[in-house]
CSV table of C-alpha atoms in Angstrom, one decimal:
chain,number,residue,atom,x,y,z
S,1,MET,CA,34.4,82.1,-39.3
S,2,SER,CA,32.6,78.9,-40.2
S,3,GLU,CA,28.6,79.0,-39.9
S,4,ALA,CA,26.7,76.3,-37.5
S,5,PRO,CA,25.5,73.8,-39.4
S,6,ILE,CA,21.7,73.4,-40.5
S,7,ARG,CA,20.1,71.1,-38.5
S,8,VAL,CA,17.7,69.4,-40.7
S,9,ALA,CA,15.4,66.6,-39.9
S,10,VAL,CA,15.1,64.2,-42.4
S,11,ILE,CA,11.3,62.5,-42.0
S,12,VAL,CA,10.6,59.0,-43.2
S,13,GLY,CA,6.8,59.3,-43.8
S,14,SER,CA,5.3,55.6,-44.6
S,15,VAL,CA,5.0,53.2,-41.7
S,16,ARG,CA,3.8,50.9,-43.9
S,17,GLU,CA,5.5,47.0,-43.9
S,18,GLY,CA,8.3,46.0,-46.5
S,19,ARG,CA,7.9,50.1,-47.1
S,20,PHE,CA,10.3,51.5,-49.5
S,21,GLY,CA,10.7,54.7,-47.6
S,22,PRO,CA,13.9,53.8,-45.7
S,23,VAL,CA,15.9,53.0,-48.8
S,24,VAL,CA,15.1,56.8,-50.2
S,25,ALA,CA,15.5,58.8,-46.8
S,26,ASP,CA,19.0,56.8,-46.4
S,27,TRP,CA,19.9,57.9,-49.6
S,28,LEU,CA,19.1,61.5,-49.2
S,29,ALA,CA,20.4,62.0,-45.5
S,30,GLU,CA,23.9,60.5,-47.5
S,31,VAL,CA,23.5,62.9,-49.9
S,32,ALA,CA,22.8,66.2,-47.3
S,33,GLU,CA,25.7,65.2,-45.1
S,34,ALA,CA,27.6,64.8,-48.1
S,35,HIS,CA,26.2,68.0,-49.6
S,36,GLY,CA,28.4,70.1,-46.4
S,37,GLY,CA,26.5,72.3,-44.2
S,38,PHE,CA,23.9,70.0,-42.9
S,39,ALA,CA,23.8,67.9,-39.7
S,40,VAL,CA,20.7,64.9,-40.6
S,41,ASP,CA,18.8,63.7,-38.3
S,42,LEU,CA,17.0,60.5,-39.5
S,43,VAL,CA,13.2,61.1,-38.2
S,44,ASP,CA,11.4,57.1,-38.7
S,45,LEU,CA,7.7,57.8,-37.9
S,46,ALA,CA,7.5,53.9,-37.5
S,47,GLU,CA,9.7,54.5,-34.0
S,48,PRO,CA,7.0,56.2,-32.1
S,49,ASP,CA,3.5,54.8,-31.1
S,50,LEU,CA,1.3,58.3,-32.0
S,51,PRO,CA,-2.5,57.4,-31.4
S,52,LEU,CA,-4.7,58.1,-34.4
S,53,ALA,CA,-7.5,59.5,-31.6
S,54,MET,CA,-6.0,63.4,-30.3
S,55,PRO,CA,-7.5,64.6,-27.5
S,56,ALA,CA,-10.5,66.7,-27.2
S,57,PHE,CA,-9.6,70.6,-28.0
S,58,GLY,CA,-7.7,71.8,-24.6
S,59,ALA,CA,-7.6,68.4,-22.9
S,60,THR,CA,-4.2,67.4,-21.8
S,61,PRO,CA,-3.0,64.1,-23.5
S,62,SER,CA,-2.4,60.9,-21.4
S,63,ALA,CA,1.0,60.0,-19.9
S,64,THR,CA,1.6,57.2,-22.4
S,65,VAL,CA,0.6,59.5,-25.5
S,66,VAL,CA,2.7,62.2,-24.0
S,67,ALA,CA,5.8,59.8,-24.0
S,68,GLU,CA,5.0,58.9,-27.6
S,69,VAL,CA,5.2,62.8,-28.9
S,70,ALA,CA,8.1,62.9,-26.9
S,71,LYS,CA,10.2,60.6,-28.8
S,72,VAL,CA,9.6,63.3,-31.8
S,73,ALA,CA,8.5,66.9,-31.2
S,74,PRO,CA,12.0,67.4,-29.2
S,75,ARG,CA,13.6,66.3,-32.5
S,76,LEU,CA,11.7,68.6,-35.1
S,77,GLU,CA,11.8,71.5,-32.4
S,78,ALA,CA,15.2,71.0,-32.7
S,79,ALA,CA,15.8,71.0,-36.4
S,80,ASP,CA,16.2,74.3,-38.3
S,81,ALA,CA,14.8,72.8,-41.3
S,82,PHE,CA,13.3,69.2,-42.9
S,83,ILE,CA,13.1,67.2,-45.5
S,84,VAL,CA,10.0,65.0,-45.6
S,85,VAL,CA,10.3,61.5,-47.2
S,86,THR,CA,6.6,60.3,-48.6
S,87,PRO,CA,5.3,58.1,-50.7
S,88,GLU,CA,2.3,58.2,-52.9
S,89,TYR,CA,-1.0,56.6,-51.6
S,90,ASN,CA,-3.8,56.9,-53.4
S,91,HIS,CA,-3.4,60.1,-55.1
S,92,SER,CA,-2.2,61.6,-51.6
S,93,TYR,CA,0.2,61.2,-48.6
S,94,PRO,CA,0.3,58.2,-46.3
S,95,ALA,CA,-2.0,59.1,-42.5
S,96,SER,CA,1.1,58.2,-41.1
S,97,LEU,CA,2.5,61.1,-41.9
S,98,LYS,CA,-0.3,63.3,-41.2
S,99,ASN,CA,-1.2,61.8,-37.8
S,100,ALA,CA,2.7,62.9,-37.2
S,101,ILE,CA,2.5,66.5,-38.2
S,102,ASP,CA,-0.8,67.3,-36.7
S,103,TRP,CA,0.7,66.2,-33.2
S,104,HIS,CA,3.1,68.5,-33.4
S,105,GLY,CA,2.6,72.2,-34.6
S,106,PRO,CA,4.9,75.3,-33.3
S,107,GLU,CA,7.8,72.6,-34.4
S,108,TRP,CA,6.7,73.7,-37.9
S,109,ARG,CA,6.4,77.2,-37.6
S,110,ALA,CA,8.3,79.8,-39.5
S,111,LYS,CA,10.7,76.8,-40.9
S,112,PRO,CA,11.6,75.5,-44.3
S,113,VAL,CA,9.8,72.0,-46.2
S,114,ALA,CA,11.7,70.2,-48.5
S,115,PHE,CA,9.7,66.6,-50.1
S,116,VAL,CA,11.4,64.1,-51.5
S,117,SER,CA,8.4,61.8,-53.0
S,118,TYR,CA,8.3,58.7,-54.9
S,119,GLY,CA,5.6,56.3,-56.2
S,120,GLY,CA,4.4,55.1,-59.2
S,121,ILE,CA,4.0,57.1,-63.0
S,122,SER,CA,3.5,60.4,-61.0
S,123,GLY,CA,6.6,59.6,-58.3
S,124,GLY,CA,5.0,60.8,-55.3
S,125,LEU,CA,4.1,64.6,-56.7
S,126,ARG,CA,0.3,64.6,-56.3
S,127,ALA,CA,1.1,63.7,-52.5
S,128,VAL,CA,3.4,66.4,-52.4
S,129,GLU,CA,1.1,69.2,-53.6
S,130,HIS,CA,-1.3,67.9,-51.0
S,131,LEU,CA,1.5,68.6,-48.1
S,132,ARG,CA,2.1,72.0,-49.4
S,133,ALA,CA,-1.0,73.3,-48.4
S,134,VAL,CA,-1.2,71.5,-45.0
S,135,PHE,CA,2.5,73.0,-43.9
S,136,ALA,CA,1.4,76.4,-45.6
S,137,GLU,CA,-1.4,76.0,-42.5
S,138,LEU,CA,1.3,75.6,-40.2
S,139,HIS,CA,3.0,78.6,-41.0
S,140,ALA,CA,5.9,76.5,-42.6
S,141,VAL,CA,8.4,77.4,-45.8
S,142,THR,CA,7.7,74.3,-48.5
S,143,ILE,CA,10.4,75.6,-51.0
S,144,ARG,CA,10.4,74.8,-55.2
S,145,GLU,CA,13.0,72.3,-56.1
S,146,THR,CA,11.9,68.8,-54.8
S,147,VAL,CA,13.5,65.3,-56.3
S,148,SER,CA,10.9,62.7,-57.1
S,149,PHE,CA,11.2,59.1,-58.4
S,150,HIS,CA,8.6,57.4,-59.8
S,151,GLY,CA,8.4,53.7,-60.3
S,152,ALA,CA,11.0,53.7,-57.1
S,153,HIS,CA,11.3,50.3,-56.5
S,154,THR,CA,13.2,49.6,-59.8
S,155,ARG,CA,15.0,53.1,-60.0
S,156,PHE,CA,17.5,52.2,-57.0
S,157,GLY,CA,20.5,49.4,-57.2
S,158,ALA,CA,21.3,47.1,-55.0
S,159,ASP,CA,23.4,49.2,-52.9
S,160,GLY,CA,20.7,51.5,-52.5
S,161,ARG,CA,21.5,54.7,-54.9
S,162,PRO,CA,19.3,55.6,-57.5
S,163,ASP,CA,20.5,54.6,-61.1
S,164,ASP,CA,19.7,57.8,-62.3
S,165,ALA,CA,22.3,60.4,-61.9
S,166,GLY,CA,19.9,63.1,-62.4
S,167,ALA,CA,18.6,62.2,-59.0
S,168,GLU,CA,22.1,63.8,-57.6
S,169,VAL,CA,21.5,67.0,-59.8
S,170,ALA,CA,17.8,67.6,-58.3
S,171,ALA,CA,19.1,66.9,-54.7
S,172,LYS,CA,21.8,69.2,-54.7
S,173,ALA,CA,19.5,71.8,-56.0
S,174,LEU,CA,16.9,71.0,-53.4
S,175,LEU,CA,19.5,70.9,-51.2
S,176,ASP,CA,20.8,74.4,-51.9
S,177,GLN,CA,17.7,76.5,-51.7
S,178,LEU,CA,16.9,74.8,-48.5
S,179,ALA,CA,19.8,75.7,-47.3
S,180,TRP,CA,19.5,79.3,-48.0
S,181,TRP,CA,15.7,79.5,-46.7
S,182,ALA,CA,17.1,78.0,-43.2
S,183,ARG,CA,19.4,80.1,-42.3
S,184,SER,CA,17.5,82.9,-43.8
S,185,LEU,CA,14.2,82.1,-41.4
S,186,THR,CA,16.7,81.2,-38.8
S,187,GLU,CA,18.1,84.5,-38.7
S,188,ALA,CA,14.8,86.2,-39.0
S,189,ARG,CA,13.1,84.3,-36.2
S,190,ALA,CA,16.3,84.9,-33.6
S,191,ALA,CA,15.8,88.8,-34.8
S,192,ARG,CA,12.5,88.9,-34.1
S,193,PRO,CA,9.4,86.8,-33.0
S,194,TYR,CA,7.4,85.0,-35.7
S,195,PRO,CA,3.7,87.1,-35.2
S,196,GLY,CA,1.9,83.7,-36.5
């Protein structure tokens, strides 16, 4: 009997005009589907209009805000794992990504998160290091393997694929590790409630 596919949400973290994130995310989604065992849901944070002002603690958001959150929340809840595609802005990750993370809480709990980053000379790795602390607070498990692209705009061809074969090798290592964590944590959540 074959295992059910792992539902992975690939999250495009940038909403900037002229952003490069969708190129990276589309490539990664294609690699994940070819890897086998993954059902990919591409979650683009440019689609919902999540407000920056959050309601007072304990207050109910307006119906408009609830509708915007509902564009993302069920998809994150359904995911067994996440791959966050993030640029690096000023040594960290974009505000749009932090806002989306903060609008959701239980959706991340006891699930694995992988990172694919891009940027200048650091390849977005400083953004990833900051995100690890944020996701730890949300009781998510970040995996060690990453894929990063320094000078990303010059590293992809017209076909939307990286010019370095090492990117595919790094992506396979990331996906292998993510699959292990996703299956292990899914089984653990089914066997006993997470105590956090």
